[in-house]
Structure formats: C-alpha cells, structure tokens
JSON list of C-alpha atoms in Angstrom, two decimals:
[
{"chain": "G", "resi": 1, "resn": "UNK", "atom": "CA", "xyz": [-12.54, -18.14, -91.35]},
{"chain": "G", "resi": 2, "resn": "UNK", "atom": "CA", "xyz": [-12.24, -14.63, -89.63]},
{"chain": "G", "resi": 3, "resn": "UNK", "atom": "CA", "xyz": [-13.16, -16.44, -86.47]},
{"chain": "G", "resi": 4, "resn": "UNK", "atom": "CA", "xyz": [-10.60, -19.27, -86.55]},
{"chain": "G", "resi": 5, "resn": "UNK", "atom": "CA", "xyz": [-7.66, -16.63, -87.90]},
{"chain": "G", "resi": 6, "resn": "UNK", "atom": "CA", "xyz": [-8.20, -14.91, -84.90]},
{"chain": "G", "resi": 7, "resn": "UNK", "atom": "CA", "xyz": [-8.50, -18.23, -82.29]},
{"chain": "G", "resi": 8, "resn": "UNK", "atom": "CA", "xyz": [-5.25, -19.33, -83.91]},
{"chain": "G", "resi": 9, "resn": "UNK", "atom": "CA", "xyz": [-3.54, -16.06, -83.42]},
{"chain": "G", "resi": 10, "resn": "UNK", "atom": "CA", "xyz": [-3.30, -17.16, -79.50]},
{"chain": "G", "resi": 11, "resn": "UNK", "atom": "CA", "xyz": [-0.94, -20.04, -80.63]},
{"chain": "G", "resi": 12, "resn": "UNK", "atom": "CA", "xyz": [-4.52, -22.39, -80.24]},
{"chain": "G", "resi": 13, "resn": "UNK", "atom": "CA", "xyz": [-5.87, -25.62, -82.85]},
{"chain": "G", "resi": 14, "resn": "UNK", "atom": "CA", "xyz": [-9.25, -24.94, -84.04]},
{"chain": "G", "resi": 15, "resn": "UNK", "atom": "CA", "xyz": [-12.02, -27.00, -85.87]},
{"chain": "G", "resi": 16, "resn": "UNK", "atom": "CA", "xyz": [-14.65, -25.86, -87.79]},
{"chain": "G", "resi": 17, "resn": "UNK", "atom": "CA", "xyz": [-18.01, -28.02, -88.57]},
{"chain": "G", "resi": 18, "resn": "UNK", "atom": "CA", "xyz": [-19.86, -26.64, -91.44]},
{"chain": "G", "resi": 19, "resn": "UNK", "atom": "CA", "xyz": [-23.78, -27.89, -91.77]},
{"chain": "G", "resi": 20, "resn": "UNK", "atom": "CA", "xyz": [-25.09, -25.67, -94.40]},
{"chain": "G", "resi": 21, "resn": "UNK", "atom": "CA", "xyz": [-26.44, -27.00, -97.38]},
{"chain": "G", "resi": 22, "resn": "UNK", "atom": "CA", "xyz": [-23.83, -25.73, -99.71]},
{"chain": "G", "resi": 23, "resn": "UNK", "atom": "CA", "xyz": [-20.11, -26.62, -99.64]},
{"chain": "G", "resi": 24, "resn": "UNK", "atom": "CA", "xyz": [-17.88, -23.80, -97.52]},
{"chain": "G", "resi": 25, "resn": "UNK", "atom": "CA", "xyz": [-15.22, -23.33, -100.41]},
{"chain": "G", "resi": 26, "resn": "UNK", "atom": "CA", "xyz": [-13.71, -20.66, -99.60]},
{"chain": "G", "resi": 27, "resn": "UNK", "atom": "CA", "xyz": [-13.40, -21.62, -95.85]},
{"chain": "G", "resi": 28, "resn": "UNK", "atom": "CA", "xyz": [-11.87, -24.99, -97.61]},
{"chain": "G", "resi": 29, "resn": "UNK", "atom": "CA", "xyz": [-9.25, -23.05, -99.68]},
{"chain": "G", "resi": 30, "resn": "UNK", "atom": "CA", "xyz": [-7.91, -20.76, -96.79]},
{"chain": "G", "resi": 31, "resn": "UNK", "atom": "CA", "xyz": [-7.17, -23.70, -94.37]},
{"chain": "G", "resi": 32, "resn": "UNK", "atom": "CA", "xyz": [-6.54, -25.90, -97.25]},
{"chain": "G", "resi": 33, "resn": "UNK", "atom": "CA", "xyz": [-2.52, -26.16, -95.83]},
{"chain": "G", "resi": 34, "resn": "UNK", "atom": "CA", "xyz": [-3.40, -25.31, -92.46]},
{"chain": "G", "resi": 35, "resn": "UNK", "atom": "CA", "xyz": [-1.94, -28.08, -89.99]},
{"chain": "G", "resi": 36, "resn": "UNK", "atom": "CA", "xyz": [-3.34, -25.84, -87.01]},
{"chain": "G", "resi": 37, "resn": "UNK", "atom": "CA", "xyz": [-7.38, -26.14, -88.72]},
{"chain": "G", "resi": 38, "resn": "UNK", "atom": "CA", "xyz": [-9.54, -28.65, -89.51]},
{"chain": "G", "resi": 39, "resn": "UNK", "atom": "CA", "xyz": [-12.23, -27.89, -91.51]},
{"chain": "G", "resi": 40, "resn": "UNK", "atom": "CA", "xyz": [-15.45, -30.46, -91.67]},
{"chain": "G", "resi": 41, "resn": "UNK", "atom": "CA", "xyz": [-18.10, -30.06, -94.56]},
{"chain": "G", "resi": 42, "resn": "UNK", "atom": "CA", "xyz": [-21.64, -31.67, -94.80]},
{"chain": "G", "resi": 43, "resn": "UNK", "atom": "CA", "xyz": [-23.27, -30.43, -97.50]},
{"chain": "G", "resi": 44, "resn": "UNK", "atom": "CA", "xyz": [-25.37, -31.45, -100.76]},
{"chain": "G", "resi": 45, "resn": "UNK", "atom": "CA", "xyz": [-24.02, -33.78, -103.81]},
{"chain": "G", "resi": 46, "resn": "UNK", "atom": "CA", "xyz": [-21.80, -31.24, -105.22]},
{"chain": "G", "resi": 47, "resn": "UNK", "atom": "CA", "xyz": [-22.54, -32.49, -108.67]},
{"chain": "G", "resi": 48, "resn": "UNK", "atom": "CA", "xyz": [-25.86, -31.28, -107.99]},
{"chain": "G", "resi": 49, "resn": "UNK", "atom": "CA", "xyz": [-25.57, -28.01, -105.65]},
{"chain": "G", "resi": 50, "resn": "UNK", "atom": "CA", "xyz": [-23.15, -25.37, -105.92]},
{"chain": "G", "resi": 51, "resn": "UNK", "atom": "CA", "xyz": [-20.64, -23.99, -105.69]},
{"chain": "G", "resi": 52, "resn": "UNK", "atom": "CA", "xyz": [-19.61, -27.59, -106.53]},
{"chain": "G", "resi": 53, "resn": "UNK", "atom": "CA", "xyz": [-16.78, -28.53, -104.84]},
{"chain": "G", "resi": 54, "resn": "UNK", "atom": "CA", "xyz": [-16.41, -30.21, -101.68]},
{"chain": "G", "resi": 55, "resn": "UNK", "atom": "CA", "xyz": [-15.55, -34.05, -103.16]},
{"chain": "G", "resi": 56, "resn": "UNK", "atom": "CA", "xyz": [-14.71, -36.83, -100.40]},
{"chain": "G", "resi": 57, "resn": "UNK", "atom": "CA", "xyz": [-11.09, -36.82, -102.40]},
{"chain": "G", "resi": 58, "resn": "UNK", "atom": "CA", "xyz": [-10.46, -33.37, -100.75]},
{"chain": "G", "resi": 59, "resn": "UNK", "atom": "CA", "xyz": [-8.72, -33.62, -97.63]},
{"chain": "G", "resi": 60, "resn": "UNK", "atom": "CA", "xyz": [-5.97, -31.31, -97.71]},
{"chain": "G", "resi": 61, "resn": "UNK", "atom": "CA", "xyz": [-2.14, -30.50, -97.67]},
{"chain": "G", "resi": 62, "resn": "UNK", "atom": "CA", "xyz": [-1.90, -31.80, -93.90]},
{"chain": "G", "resi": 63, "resn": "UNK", "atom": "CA", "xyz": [-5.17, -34.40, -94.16]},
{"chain": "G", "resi": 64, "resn": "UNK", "atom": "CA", "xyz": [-7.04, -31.37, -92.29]},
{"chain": "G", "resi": 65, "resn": "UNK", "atom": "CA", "xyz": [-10.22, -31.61, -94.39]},
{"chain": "G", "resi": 66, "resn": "UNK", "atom": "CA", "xyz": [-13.16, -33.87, -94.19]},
{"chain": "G", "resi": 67, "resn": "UNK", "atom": "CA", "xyz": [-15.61, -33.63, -96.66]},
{"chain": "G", "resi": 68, "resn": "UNK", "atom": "CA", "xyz": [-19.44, -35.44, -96.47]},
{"chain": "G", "resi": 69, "resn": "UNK", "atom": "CA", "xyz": [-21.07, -34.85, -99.53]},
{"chain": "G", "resi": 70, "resn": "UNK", "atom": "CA", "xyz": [-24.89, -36.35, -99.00]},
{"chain": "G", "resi": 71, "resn": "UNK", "atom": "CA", "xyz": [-27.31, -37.10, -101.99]},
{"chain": "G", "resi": 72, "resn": "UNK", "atom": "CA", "xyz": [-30.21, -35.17, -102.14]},
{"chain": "G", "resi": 73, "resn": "UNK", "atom": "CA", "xyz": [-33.23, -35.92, -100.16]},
{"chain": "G", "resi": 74, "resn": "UNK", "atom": "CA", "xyz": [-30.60, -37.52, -97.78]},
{"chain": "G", "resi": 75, "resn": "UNK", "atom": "CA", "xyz": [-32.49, -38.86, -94.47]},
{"chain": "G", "resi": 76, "resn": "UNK", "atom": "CA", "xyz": [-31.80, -38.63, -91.10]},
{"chain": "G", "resi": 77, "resn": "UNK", "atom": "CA", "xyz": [-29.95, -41.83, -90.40]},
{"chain": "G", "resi": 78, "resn": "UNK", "atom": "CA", "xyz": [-27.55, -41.32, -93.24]},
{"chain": "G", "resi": 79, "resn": "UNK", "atom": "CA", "xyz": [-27.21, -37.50, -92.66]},
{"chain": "G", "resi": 80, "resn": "UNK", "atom": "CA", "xyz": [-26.66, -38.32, -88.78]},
{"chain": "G", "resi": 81, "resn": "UNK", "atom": "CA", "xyz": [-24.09, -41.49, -89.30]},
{"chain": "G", "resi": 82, "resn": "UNK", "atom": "CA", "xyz": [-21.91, -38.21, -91.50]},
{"chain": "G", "resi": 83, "resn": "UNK", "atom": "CA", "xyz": [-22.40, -36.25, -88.45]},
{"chain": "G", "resi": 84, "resn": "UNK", "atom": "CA", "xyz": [-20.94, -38.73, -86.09]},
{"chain": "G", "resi": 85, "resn": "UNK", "atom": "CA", "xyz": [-18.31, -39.23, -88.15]},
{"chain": "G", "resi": 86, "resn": "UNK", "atom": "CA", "xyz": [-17.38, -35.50, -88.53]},
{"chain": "G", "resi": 87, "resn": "UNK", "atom": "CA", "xyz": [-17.56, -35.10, -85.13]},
{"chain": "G", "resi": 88, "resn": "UNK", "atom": "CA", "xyz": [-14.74, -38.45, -84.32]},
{"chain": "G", "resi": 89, "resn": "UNK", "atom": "CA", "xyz": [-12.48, -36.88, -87.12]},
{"chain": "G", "resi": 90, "resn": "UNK", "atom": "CA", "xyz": [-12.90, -33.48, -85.08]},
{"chain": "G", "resi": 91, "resn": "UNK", "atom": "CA", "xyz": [-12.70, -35.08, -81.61]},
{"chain": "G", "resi": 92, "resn": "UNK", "atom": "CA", "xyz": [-9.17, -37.09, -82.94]},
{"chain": "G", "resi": 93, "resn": "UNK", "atom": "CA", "xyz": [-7.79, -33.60, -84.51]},
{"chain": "G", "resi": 94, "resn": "UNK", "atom": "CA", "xyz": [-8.26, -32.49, -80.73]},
{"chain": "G", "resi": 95, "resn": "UNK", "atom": "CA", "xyz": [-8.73, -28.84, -81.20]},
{"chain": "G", "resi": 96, "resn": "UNK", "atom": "CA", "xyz": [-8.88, -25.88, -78.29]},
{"chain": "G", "resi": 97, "resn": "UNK", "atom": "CA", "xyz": [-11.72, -24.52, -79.93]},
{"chain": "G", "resi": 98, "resn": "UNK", "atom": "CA", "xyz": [-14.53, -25.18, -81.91]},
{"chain": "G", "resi": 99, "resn": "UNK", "atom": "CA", "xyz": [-16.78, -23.26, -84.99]},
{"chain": "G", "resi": 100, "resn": "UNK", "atom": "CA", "xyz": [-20.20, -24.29, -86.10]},
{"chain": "G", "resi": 101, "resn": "UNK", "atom": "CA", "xyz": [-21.02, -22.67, -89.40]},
{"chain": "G", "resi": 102, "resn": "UNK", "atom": "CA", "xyz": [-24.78, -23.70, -88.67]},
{"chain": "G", "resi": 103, "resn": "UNK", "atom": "CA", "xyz": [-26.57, -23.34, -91.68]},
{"chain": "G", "resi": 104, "resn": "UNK", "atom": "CA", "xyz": [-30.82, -24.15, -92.13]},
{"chain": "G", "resi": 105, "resn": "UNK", "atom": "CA", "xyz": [-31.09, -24.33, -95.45]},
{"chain": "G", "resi": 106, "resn": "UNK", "atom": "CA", "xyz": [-31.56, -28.16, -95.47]},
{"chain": "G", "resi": 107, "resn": "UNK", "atom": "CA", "xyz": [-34.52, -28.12, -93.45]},
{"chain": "G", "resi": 108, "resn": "UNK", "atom": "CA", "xyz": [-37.33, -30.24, -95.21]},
{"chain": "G", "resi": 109, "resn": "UNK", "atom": "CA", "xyz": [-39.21, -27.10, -94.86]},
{"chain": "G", "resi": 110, "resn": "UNK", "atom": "CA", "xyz": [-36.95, -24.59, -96.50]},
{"chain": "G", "resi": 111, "resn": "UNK", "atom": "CA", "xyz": [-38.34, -24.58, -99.81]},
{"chain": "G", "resi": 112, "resn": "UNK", "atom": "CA", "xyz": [-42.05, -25.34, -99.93]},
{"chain": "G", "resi": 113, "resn": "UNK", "atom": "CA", "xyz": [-42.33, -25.83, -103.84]},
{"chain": "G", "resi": 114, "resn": "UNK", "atom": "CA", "xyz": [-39.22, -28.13, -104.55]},
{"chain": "G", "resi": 115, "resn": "UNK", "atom": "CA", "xyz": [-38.61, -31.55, -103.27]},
{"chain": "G", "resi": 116, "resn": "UNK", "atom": "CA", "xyz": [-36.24, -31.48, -99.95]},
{"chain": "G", "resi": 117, "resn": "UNK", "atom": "CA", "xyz": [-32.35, -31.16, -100.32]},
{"chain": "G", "resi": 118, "resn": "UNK", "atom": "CA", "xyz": [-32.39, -33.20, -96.74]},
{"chain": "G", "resi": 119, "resn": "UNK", "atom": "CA", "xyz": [-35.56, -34.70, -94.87]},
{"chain": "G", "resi": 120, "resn": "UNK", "atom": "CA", "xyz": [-33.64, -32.85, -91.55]},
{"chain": "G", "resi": 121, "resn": "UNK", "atom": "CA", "xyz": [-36.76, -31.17, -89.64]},
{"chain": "G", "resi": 122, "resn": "UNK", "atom": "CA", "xyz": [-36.80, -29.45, -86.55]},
{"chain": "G", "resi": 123, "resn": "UNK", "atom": "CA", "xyz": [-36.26, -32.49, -84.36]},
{"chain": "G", "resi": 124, "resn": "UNK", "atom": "CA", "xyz": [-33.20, -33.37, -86.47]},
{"chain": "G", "resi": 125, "resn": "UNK", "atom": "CA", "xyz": [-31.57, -30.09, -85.88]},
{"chain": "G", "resi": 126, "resn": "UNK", "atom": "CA", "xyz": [-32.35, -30.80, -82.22]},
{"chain": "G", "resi": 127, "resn": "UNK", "atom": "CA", "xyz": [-30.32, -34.16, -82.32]},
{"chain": "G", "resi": 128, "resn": "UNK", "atom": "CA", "xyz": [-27.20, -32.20, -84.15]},
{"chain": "G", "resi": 129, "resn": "UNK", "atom": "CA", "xyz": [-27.46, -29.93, -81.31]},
{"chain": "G", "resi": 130, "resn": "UNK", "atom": "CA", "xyz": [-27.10, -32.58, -78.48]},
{"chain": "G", "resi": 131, "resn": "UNK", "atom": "CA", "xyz": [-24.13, -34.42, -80.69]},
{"chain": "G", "resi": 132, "resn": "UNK", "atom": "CA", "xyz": [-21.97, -31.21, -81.30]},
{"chain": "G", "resi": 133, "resn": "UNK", "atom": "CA", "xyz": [-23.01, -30.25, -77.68]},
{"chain": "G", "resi": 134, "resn": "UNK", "atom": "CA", "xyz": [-21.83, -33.28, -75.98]},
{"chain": "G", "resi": 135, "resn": "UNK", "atom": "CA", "xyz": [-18.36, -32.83, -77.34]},
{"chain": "G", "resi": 136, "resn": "UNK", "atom": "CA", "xyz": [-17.66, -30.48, -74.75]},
{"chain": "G", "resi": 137, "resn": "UNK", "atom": "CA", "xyz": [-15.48, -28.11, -76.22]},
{"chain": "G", "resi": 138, "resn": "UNK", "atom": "CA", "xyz": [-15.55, -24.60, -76.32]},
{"chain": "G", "resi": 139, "resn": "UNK", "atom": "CA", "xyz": [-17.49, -23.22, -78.93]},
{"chain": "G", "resi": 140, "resn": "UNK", "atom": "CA", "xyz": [-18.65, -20.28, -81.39]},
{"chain": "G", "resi": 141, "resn": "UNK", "atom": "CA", "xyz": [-22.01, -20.61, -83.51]},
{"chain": "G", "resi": 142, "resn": "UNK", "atom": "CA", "xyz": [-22.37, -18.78, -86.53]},
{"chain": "G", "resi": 143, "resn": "UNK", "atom": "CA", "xyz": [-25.65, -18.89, -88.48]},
{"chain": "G", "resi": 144, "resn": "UNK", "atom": "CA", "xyz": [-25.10, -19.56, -91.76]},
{"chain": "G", "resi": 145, "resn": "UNK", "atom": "CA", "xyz": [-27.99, -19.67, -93.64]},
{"chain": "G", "resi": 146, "resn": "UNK", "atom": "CA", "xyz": [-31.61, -20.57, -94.19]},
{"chain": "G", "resi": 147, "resn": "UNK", "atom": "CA", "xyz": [-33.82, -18.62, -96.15]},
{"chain": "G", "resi": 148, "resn": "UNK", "atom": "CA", "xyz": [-36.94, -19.39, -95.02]},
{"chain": "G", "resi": 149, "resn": "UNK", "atom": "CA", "xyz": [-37.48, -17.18, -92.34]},
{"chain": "G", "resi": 150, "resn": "UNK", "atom": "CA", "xyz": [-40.70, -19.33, -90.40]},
{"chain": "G", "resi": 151, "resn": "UNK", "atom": "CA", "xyz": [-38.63, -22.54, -90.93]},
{"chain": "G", "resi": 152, "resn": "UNK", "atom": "CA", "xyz": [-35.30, -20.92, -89.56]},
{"chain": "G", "resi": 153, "resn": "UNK", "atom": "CA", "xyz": [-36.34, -19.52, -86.44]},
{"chain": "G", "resi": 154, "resn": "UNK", "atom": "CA", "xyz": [-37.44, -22.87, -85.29]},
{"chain": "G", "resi": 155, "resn": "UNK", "atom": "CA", "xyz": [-34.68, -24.98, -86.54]},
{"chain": "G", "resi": 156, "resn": "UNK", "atom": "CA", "xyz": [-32.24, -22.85, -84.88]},
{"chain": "G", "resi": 157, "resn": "UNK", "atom": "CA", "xyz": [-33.74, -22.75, -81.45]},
{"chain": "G", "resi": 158, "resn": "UNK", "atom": "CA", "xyz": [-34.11, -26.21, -81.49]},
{"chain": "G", "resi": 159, "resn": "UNK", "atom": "CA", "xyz": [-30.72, -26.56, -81.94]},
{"chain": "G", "resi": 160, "resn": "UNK", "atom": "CA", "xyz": [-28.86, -24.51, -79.25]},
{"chain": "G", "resi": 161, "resn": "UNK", "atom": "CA", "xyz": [-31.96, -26.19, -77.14]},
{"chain": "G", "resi": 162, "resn": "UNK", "atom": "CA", "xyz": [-30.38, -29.57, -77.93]},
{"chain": "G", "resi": 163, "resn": "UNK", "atom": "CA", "xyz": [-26.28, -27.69, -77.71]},
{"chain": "G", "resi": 164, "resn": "UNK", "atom": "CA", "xyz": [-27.51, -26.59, -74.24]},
{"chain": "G", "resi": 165, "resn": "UNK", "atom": "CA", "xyz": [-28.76, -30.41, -74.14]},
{"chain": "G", "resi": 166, "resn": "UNK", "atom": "CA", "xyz": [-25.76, -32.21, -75.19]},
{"chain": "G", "resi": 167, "resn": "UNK", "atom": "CA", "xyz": [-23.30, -29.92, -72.52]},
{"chain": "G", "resi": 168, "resn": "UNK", "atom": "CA", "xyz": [-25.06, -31.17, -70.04]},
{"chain": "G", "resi": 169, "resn": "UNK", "atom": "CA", "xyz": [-26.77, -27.20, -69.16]},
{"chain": "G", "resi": 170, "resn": "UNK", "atom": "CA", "xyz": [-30.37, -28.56, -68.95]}
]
C-alpha cells in the first residue's frame, strides 16, 4: 500500500496483484474508494482462512476490486483460469504501474503435515511468472510470504525465472 501511495503521488494509476494465501485486507480497505488503484486478490476460501474477508461481492466504491477466493486444495487449472482473469481485469483498468504482493505460502510444499491450501508447486509459480511477466508493464515485486524456508527459496526463483520469461528477457 506504501508502494502504490507513493506511485500515485506522481499523478500515475496503479494495480496491485496479490497471490498470497491469505486475503490482503487491509490493502483492500485503503484503496477500497480509490478510482486511481485496483487491487486484485487470490487467496484461500475465506470461510476457511483468515483474516476472512475477501468475498467475490467485494469490488469496491469505484468497481476497483477483484476478489478470487479459491477452495482449498484448489489445482492448477482452476487457480490459473483466476489468474488469467485477474490479470484481463488489470490489463482493462490499464494502470502505469504494477505491484505483485507475491506470496509462497500456497505452495503444495509449505506445510508438510497438513493437506495443501493449493496443489501450486514450483512449476506453477513458474507459469504465474511468465503470465504476470508477459503483461509488460512496469513492475515492483514484494515477497509476501511463505514460511517454509526450503520451499520458498525455490518457488520464488522460479518465478522471477518465468517474470524474466514472460518479458521476453530470456
């Protein structure tokens, strides 16, 4: 949110795609009026995950909010398909910049004793890299979470590999 303020102070639109795991509500409730942000969430079954908000309903004062709520265990066609359409609604809002609150903590991997919250592995991550990527806009990456330090590492390279991928820089 710190990021955009600051991008929007130059008179500029900005979009933000959120991947982590849990819903970005407080990013949701600062731009929540904002006709100058759109804000794109894809994130757990809020019934299920917290902080538990982040409902398709919400789409904000000026329609500037997308929310893709995915059931758990969610696979990679389905999780994908929510990307894509993310990325249109982001690509028709035509912002100057871009943010990717990248977030690992959906990795199939994360949590070794549960059952998955996504079946997103390293590959997957890969494949969101290439589809934000090939957007071509200019872009800021923040990591925004994983917990699983060995699964992590590798999900995030993988993914600026396939950013890198998708700009056309390899």
């Amino acid at each position: 949110a710190i990021a955009a303020e600051t991008m929007k102070e130059s008179g500029k639109k900005v979009a933000i795609i959120d991947f982590d795991i849990h819903h970005g509500d407080g990013t949701q409730d600062i731009f929540y009026d904002d006709p100058n942000v759109f804000y794109a969430s894809l994130h757990a079954d809020p019934d299920i995950v917290m902080p538990g908000t982040g409902r398709v309903e919400d789409t904000g004062i000026n329609n500037n909010i997308a929310n893709f709520p995915l059931p758990i265990g969610v696979d990679s066609e389905a999780y994908m398909n929510a990307l894509n359409g993310a990325c249109q609604q982001v690509k028709d809002f035509n912002p100057d910049y871009l943010i990717i609150e990248a977030g690992f903590d959906g990795h199939k991997d994360e949590f070794p004793n549960l059952p998955p919250i996504t079946q997103l592995g390293d590959e997957q991550y890969h494949e969101i890299g290439k589809i934000i990527g090939a957007m071509q806009m200019p872009s800021l990456v923040i990591f925004g979470g994983g917990y699983n330090q060995d699964v992590t590492s590798g999900a995030f390279l993988r993914y600026i590999q396939g950013m890198e991928i998708g700009r056309g820089v390899r």
